[in-house]
PDB file of C-alpha atoms and ligand atoms in Angstrom:
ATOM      1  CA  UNK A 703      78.629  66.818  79.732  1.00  0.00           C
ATOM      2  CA  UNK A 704      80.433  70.085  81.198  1.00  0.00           C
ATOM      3  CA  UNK A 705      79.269  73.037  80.274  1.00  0.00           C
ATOM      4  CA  UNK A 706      81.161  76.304  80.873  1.00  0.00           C
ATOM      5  CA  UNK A 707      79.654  79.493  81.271  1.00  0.00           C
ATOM      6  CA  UNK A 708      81.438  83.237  80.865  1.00  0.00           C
ATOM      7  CA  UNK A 709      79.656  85.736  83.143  1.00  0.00           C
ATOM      8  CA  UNK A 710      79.704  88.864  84.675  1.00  0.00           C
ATOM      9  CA  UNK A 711      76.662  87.646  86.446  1.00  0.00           C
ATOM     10  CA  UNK A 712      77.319  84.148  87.977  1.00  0.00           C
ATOM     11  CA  UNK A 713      74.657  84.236  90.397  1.00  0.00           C
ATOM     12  CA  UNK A 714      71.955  84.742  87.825  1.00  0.00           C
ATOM     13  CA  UNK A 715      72.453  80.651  87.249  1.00  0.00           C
ATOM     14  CA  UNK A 716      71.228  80.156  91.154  1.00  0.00           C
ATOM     15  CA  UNK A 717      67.372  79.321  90.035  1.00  0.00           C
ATOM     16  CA  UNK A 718      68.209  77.509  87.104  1.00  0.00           C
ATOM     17  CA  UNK A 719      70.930  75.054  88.323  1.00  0.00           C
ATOM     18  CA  UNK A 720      68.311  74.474  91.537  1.00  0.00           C
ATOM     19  CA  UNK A 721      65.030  73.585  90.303  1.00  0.00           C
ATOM     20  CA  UNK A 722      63.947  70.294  87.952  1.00  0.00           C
ATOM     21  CA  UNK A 723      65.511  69.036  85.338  1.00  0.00           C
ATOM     22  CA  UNK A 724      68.737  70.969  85.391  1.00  0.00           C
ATOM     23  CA  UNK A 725      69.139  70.333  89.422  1.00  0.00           C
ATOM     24  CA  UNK A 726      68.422  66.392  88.388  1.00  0.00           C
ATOM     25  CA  UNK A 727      71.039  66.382  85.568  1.00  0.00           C
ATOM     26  CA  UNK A 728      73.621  67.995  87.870  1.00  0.00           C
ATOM     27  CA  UNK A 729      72.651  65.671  90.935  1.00  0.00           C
ATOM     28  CA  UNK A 730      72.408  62.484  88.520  1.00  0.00           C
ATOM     29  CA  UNK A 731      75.870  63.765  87.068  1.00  0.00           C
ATOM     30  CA  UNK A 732      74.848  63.610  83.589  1.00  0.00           C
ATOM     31  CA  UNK A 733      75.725  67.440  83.354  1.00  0.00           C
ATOM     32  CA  UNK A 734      78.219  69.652  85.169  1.00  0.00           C
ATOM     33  CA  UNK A 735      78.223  73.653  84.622  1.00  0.00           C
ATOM     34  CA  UNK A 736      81.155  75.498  85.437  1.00  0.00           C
ATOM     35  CA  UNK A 737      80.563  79.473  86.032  1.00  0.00           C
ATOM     36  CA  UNK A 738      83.325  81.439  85.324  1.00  0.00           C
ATOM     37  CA  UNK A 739      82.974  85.367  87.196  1.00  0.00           C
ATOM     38  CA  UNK A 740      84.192  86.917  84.111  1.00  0.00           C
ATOM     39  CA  UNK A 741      85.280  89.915  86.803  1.00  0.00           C
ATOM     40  CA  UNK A 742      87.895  87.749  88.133  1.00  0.00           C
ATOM     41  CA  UNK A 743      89.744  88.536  84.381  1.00  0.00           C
ATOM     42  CA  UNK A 744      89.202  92.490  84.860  1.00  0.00           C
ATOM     43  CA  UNK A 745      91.744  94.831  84.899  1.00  0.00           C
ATOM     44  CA  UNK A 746      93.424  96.758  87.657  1.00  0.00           C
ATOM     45  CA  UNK A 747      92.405  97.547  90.740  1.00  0.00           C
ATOM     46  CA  UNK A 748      88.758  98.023  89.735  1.00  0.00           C
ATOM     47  CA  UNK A 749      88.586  94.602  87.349  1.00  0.00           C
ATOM     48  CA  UNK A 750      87.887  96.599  84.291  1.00  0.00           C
ATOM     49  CA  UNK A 751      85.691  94.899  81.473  1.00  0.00           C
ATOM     50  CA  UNK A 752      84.421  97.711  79.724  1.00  0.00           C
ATOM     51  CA  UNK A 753      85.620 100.842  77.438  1.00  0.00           C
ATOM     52  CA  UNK A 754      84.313 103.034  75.040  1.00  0.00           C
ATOM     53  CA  UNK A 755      83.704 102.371  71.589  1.00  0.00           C
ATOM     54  CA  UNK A 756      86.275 103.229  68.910  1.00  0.00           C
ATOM     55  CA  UNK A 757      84.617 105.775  66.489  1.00  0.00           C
ATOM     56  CA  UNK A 758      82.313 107.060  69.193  1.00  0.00           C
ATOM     57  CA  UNK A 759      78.539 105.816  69.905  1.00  0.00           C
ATOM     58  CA  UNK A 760      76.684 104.854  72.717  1.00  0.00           C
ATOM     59  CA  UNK A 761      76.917 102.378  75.281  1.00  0.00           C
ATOM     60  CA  UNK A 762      80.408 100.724  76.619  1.00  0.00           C
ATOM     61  CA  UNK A 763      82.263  97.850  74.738  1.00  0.00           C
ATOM     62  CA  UNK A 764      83.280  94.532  76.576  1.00  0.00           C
ATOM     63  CA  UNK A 765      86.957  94.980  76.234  1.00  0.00           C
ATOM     64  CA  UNK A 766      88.998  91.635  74.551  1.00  0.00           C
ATOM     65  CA  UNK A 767      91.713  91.362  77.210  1.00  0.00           C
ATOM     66  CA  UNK A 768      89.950  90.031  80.143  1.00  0.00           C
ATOM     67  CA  UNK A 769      87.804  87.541  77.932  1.00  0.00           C
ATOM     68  CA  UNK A 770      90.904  86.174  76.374  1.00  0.00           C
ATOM     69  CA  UNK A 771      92.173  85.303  79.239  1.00  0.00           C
ATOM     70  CA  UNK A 772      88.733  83.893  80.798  1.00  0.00           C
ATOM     71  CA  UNK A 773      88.678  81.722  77.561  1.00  0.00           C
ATOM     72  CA  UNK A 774      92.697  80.770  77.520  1.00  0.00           C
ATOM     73  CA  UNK A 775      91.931  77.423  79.306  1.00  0.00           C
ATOM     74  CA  UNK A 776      88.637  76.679  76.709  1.00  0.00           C
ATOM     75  CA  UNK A 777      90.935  77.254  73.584  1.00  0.00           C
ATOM     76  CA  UNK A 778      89.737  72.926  72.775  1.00  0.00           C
ATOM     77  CA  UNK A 779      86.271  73.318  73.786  1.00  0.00           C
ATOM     78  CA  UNK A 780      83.497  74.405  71.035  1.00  0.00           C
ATOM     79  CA  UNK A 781      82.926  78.373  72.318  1.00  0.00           C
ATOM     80  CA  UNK A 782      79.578  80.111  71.732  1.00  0.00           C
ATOM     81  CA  UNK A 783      79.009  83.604  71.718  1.00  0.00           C
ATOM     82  CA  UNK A 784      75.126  84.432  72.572  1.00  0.00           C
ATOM     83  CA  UNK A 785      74.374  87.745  70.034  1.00  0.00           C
ATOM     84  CA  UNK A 786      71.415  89.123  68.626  1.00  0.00           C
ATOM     85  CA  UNK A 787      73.540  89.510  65.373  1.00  0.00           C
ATOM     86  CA  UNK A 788      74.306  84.771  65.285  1.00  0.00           C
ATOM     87  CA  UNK A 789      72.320  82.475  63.920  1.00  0.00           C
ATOM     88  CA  UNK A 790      68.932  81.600  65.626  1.00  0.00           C
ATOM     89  CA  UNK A 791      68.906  79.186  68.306  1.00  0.00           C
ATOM     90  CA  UNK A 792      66.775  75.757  67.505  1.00  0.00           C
ATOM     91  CA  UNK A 793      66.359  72.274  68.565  1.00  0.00           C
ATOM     92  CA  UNK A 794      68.986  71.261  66.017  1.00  0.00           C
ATOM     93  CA  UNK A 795      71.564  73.561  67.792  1.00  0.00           C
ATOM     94  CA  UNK A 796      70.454  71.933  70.779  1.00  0.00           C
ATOM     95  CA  UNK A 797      70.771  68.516  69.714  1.00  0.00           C
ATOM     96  CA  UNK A 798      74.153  68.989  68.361  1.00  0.00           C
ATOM     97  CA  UNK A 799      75.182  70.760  71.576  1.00  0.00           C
ATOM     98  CA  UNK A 800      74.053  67.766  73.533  1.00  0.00           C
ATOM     99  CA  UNK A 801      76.327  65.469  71.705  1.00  0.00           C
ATOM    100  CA  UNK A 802      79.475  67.123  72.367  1.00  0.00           C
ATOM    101  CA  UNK A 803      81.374  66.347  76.095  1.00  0.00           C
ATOM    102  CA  UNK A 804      82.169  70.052  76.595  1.00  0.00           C
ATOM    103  CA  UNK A 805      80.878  73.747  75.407  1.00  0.00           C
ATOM    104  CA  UNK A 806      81.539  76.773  76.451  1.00  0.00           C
ATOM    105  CA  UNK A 807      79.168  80.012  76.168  1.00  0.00           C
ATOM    106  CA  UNK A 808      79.768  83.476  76.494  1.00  0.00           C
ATOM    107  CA  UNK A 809      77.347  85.907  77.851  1.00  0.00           C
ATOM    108  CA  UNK A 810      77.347  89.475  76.625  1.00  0.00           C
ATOM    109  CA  UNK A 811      76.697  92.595  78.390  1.00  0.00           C
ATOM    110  CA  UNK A 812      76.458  96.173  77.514  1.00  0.00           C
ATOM    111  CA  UNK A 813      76.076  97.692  74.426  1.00  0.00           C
ATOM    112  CA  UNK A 814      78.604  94.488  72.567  1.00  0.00           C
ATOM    113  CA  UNK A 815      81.608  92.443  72.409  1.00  0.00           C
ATOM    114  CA  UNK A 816      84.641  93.632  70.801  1.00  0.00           C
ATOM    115  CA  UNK A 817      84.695  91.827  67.306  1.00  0.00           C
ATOM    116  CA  UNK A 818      87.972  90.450  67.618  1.00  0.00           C
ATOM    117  CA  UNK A 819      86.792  88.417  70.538  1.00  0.00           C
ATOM    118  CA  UNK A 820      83.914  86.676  68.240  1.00  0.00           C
ATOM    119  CA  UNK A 821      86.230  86.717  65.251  1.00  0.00           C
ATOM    120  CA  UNK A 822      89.147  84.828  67.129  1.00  0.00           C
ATOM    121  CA  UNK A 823      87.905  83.581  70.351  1.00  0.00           C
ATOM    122  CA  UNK A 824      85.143  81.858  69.205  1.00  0.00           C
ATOM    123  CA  UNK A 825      83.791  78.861  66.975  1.00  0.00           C
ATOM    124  CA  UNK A 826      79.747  79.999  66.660  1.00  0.00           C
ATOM    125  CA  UNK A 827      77.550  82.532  67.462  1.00  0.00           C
ATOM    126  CA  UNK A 828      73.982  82.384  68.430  1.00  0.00           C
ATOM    127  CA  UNK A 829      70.827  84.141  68.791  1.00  0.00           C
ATOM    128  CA  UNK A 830      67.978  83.540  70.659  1.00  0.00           C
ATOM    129  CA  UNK A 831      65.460  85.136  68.772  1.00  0.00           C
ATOM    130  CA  UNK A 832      65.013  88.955  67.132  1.00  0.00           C
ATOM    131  CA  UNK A 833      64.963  90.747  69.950  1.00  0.00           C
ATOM    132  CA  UNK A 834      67.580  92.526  72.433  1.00  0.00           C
ATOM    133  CA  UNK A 835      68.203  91.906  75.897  1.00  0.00           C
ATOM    134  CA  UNK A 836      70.306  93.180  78.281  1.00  0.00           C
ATOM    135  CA  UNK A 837      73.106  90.384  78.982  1.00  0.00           C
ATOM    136  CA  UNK A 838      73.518  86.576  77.053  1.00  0.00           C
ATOM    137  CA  UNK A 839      72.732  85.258  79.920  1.00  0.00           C
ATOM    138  CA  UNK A 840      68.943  83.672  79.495  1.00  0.00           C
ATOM    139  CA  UNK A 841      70.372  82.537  76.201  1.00  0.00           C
ATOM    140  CA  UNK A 842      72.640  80.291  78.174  1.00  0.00           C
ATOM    141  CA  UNK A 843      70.114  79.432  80.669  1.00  0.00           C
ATOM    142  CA  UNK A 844      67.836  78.448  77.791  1.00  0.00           C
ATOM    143  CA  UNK A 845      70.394  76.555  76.037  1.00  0.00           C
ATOM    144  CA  UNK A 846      71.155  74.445  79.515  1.00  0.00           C
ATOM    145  CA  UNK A 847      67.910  73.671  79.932  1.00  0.00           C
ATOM    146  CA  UNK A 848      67.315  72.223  76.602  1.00  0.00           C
ATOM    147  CA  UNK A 849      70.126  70.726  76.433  1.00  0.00           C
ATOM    148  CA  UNK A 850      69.866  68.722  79.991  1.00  0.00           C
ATOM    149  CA  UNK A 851      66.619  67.407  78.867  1.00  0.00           C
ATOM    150  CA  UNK A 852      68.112  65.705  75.510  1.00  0.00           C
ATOM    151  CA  UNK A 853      71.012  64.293  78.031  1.00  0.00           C
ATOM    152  CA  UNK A 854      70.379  60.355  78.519  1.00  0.00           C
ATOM    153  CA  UNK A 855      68.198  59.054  81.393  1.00  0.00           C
ATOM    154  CA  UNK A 856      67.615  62.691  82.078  1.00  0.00           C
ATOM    155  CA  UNK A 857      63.999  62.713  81.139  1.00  0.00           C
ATOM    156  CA  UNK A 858      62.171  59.447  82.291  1.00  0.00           C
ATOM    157  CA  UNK A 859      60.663  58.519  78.925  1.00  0.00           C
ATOM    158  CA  UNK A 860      62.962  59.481  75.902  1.00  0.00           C
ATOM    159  CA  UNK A 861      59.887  59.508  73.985  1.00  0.00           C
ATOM    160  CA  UNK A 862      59.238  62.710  75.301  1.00  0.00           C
ATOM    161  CA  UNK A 863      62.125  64.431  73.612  1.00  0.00           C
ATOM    162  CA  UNK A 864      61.702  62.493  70.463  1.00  0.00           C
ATOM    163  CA  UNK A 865      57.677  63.176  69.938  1.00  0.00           C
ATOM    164  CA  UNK A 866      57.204  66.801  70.694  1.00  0.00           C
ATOM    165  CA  UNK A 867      57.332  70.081  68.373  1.00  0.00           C
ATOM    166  CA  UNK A 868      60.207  70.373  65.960  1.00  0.00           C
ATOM    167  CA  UNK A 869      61.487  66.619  65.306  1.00  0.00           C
ATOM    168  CA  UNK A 870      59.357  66.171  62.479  1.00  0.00           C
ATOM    169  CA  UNK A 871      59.847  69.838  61.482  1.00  0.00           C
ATOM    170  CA  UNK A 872      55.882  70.776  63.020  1.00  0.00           C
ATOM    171  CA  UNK A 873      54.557  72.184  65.975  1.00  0.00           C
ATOM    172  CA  UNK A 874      53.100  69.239  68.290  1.00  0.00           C
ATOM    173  CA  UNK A 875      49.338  68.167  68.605  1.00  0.00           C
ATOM    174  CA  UNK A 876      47.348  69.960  71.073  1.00  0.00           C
ATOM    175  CA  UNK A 877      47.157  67.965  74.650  1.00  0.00           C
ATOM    176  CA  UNK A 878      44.366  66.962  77.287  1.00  0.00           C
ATOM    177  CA  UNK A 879      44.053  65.611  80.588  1.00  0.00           C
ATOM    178  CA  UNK A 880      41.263  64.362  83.168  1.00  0.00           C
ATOM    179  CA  UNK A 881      38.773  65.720  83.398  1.00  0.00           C
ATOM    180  CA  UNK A 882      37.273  65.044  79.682  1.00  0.00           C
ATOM    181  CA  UNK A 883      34.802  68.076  80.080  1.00  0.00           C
ATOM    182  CA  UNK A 884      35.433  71.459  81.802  1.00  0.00           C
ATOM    183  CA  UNK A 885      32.407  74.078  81.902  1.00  0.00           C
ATOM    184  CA  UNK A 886      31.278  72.521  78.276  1.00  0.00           C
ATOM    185  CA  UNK A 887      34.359  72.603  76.804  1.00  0.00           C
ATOM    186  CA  UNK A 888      35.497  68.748  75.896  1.00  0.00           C
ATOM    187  CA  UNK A 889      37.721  66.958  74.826  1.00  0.00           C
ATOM    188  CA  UNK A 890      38.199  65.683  71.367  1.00  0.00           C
ATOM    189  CA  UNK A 891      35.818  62.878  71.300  1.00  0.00           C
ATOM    190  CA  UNK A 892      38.558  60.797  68.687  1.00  0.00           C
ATOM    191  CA  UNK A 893      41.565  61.090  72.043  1.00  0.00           C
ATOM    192  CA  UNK A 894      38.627  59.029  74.112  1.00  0.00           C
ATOM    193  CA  UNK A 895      38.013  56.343  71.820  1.00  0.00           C
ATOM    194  CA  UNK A 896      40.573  53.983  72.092  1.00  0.00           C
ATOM    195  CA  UNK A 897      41.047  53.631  68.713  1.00  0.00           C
ATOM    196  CA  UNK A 898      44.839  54.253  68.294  1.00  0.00           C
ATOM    197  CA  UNK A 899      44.779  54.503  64.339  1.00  0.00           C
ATOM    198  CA  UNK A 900      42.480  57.391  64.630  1.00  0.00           C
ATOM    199  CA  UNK A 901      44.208  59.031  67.360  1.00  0.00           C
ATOM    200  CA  UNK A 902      47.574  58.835  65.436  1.00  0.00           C
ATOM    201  CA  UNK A 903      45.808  60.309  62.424  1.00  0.00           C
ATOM    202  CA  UNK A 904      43.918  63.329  63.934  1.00  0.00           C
ATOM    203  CA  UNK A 905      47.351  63.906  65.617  1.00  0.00           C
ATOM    204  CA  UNK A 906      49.251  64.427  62.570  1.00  0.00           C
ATOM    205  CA  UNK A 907      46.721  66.591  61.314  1.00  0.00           C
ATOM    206  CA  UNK A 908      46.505  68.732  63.688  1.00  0.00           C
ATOM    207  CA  UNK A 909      50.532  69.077  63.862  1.00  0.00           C
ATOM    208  CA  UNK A 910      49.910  70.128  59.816  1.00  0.00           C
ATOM    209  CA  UNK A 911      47.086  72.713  60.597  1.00  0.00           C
ATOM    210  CA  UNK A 912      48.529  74.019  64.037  1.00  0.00           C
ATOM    211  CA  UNK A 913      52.170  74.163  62.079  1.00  0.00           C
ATOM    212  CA  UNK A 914      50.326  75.608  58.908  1.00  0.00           C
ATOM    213  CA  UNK A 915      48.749  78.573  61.152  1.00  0.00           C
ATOM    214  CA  UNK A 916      50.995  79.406  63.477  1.00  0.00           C
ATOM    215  CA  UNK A 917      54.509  78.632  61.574  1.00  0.00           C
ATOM    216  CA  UNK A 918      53.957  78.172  58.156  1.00  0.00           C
ATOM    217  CA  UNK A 919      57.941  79.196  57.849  1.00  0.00           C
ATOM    218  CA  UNK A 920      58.307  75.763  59.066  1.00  0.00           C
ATOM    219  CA  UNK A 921      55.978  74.327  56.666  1.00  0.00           C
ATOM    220  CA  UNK A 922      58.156  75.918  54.112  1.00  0.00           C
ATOM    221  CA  UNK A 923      61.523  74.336  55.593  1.00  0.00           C
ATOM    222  CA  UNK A 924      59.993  71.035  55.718  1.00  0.00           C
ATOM    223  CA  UNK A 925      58.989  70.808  52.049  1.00  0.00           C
ATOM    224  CA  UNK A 926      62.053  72.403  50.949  1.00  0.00           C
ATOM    225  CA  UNK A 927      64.348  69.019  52.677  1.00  0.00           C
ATOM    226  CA  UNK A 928      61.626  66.865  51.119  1.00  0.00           C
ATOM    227  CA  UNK A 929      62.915  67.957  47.618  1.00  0.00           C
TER     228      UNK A 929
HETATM  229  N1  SAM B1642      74.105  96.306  70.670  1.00  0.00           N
HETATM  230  C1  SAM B1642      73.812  94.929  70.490  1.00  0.00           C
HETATM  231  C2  SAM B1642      73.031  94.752  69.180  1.00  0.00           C
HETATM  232  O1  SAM B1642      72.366  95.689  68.772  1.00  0.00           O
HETATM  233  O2  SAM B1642      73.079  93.654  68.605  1.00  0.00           O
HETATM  234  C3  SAM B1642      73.001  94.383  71.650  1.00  0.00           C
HETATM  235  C4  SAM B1642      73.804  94.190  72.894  1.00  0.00           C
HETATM  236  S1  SAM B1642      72.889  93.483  74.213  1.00  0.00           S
HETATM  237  C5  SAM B1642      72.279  94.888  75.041  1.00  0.00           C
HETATM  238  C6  SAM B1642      74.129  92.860  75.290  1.00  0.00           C
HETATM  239  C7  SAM B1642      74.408  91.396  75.166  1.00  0.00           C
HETATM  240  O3  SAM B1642      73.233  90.644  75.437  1.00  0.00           O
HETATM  241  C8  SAM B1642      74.859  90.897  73.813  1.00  0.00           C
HETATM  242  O4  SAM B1642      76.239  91.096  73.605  1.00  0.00           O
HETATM  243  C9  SAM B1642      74.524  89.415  73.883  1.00  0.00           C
HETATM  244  O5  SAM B1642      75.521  88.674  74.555  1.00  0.00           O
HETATM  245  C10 SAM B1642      73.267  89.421  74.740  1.00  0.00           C
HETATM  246  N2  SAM B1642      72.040  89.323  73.943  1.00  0.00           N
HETATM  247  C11 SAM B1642      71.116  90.275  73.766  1.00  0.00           C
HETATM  248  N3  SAM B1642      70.123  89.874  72.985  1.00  0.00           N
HETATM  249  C12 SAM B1642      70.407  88.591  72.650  1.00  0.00           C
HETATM  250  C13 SAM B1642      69.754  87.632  71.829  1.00  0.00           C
HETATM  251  N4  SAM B1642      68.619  87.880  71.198  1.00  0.00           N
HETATM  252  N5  SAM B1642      70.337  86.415  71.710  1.00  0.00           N
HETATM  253  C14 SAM B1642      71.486  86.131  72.331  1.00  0.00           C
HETATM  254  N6  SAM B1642      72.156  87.016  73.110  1.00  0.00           N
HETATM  255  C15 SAM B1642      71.629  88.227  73.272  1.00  0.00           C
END
């Protein structure tokens, strides 16, 4: 899968593409990421990406003449725009993402995008979560990550990607490892036992009660595509 990335900050990849599961992916060749220096597409002699907003405010605009022509070659590819104002980013994004042979993302800066760049320029846009940071940047880094890991042969057991939080709309069971007691504090005697039955069954209930008290919104979403 290629995955193209539109950035004033192509360095800011560096850690991400070298470590783990991304660096494997790349190595392995199951994913290639493009960076595109979104400065290369500025104007003039100073590569110009930024003016002021029409109708006054703070902050700078990123101006739509050097991102159309960053995203000129993309046109075919499915383009996301990370934004605090898209829709929230989830393991279903991700999973559709890591279907497709090609994306491309766009990271923000400054105060916004010009509209007409998310209105023509681009086919979704995508939030991390409710909060505001300073460049799209970690949204991109976040969606590479998830998405190499959901790439085939990427992770050693594909179990892991399909029993873990969010495939069965719940949080996951809470884990252990050696040793079985720590300073008095032991494991769930059930995990020890051997008996599978039971361990399946106090795993599903704690997936209800963890998903219940931390996220009953996804409690909620799970009935509702019951009914
Ligand atoms: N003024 C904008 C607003 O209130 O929605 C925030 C702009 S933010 C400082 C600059 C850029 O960071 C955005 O254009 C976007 O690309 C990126 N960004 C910030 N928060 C984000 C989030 N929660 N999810 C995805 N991208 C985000």
């Amino acid at each position: 899968m290629l995955v193209n990335v539109i950035t004033m900050f192509p360095g800011f990849f560096d850690g991400l593409l070298g470590v783990s599961i991304v660096s494997r992916a790349v190595q392995d060749g199951a994913l290639d990421v493009e960076l595109i220096d979104l400065r290369e597409y500025g104007l003039g002699r100073h590569r110009k990406l930024d003016d002021a907003p029409f109708g006054g405010g703070p902050g700078m605009v990123m101006m739509i003449e050097p991102l159309a022509e960053a995203l000129k070659p993309l046109a075919g590819t499915h383009r996301v725009v990370f934004l605090p104002a898209g829709a929230p980013m989830t393991q279903n994004t991700l999973d559709g993402w890591s279907q497709l042979d090609e994306i491309t993302f766009i990271c923000g800066r400054y105060e916004g995008i010009d509209q007409r760049v998310i209105d023509h320029f681009t086919d979704e846009q995508v939030s991390l979560g409710d909060f505001v940071l300073a460049g799209g940047e970690v949204a991109a880094a976040a969606a590479i990550e998830g998405i190499a890991r959901l790439l085939p042969g990427v992770v050693g057991n594909p179990e892991s990607t399909e029993k873990e939080s969010f495939r069965d709309g719940l949080l996951e069971e809470p884990v252990y490892t050696r040793p079985s007691e720590f300073e008095g504090w032991e494991v769930p005697e059930v995990l020890l036992s051997g008996n599978h039955g039971a361990i399946e069954a106090w795993r599903k209930k704690q997936r209800l009660e963890r998903t219940g008290k931390v996220r009953p919104d996804l409690l909620k979403d799970a009935e509702k595509s019951d009914t």
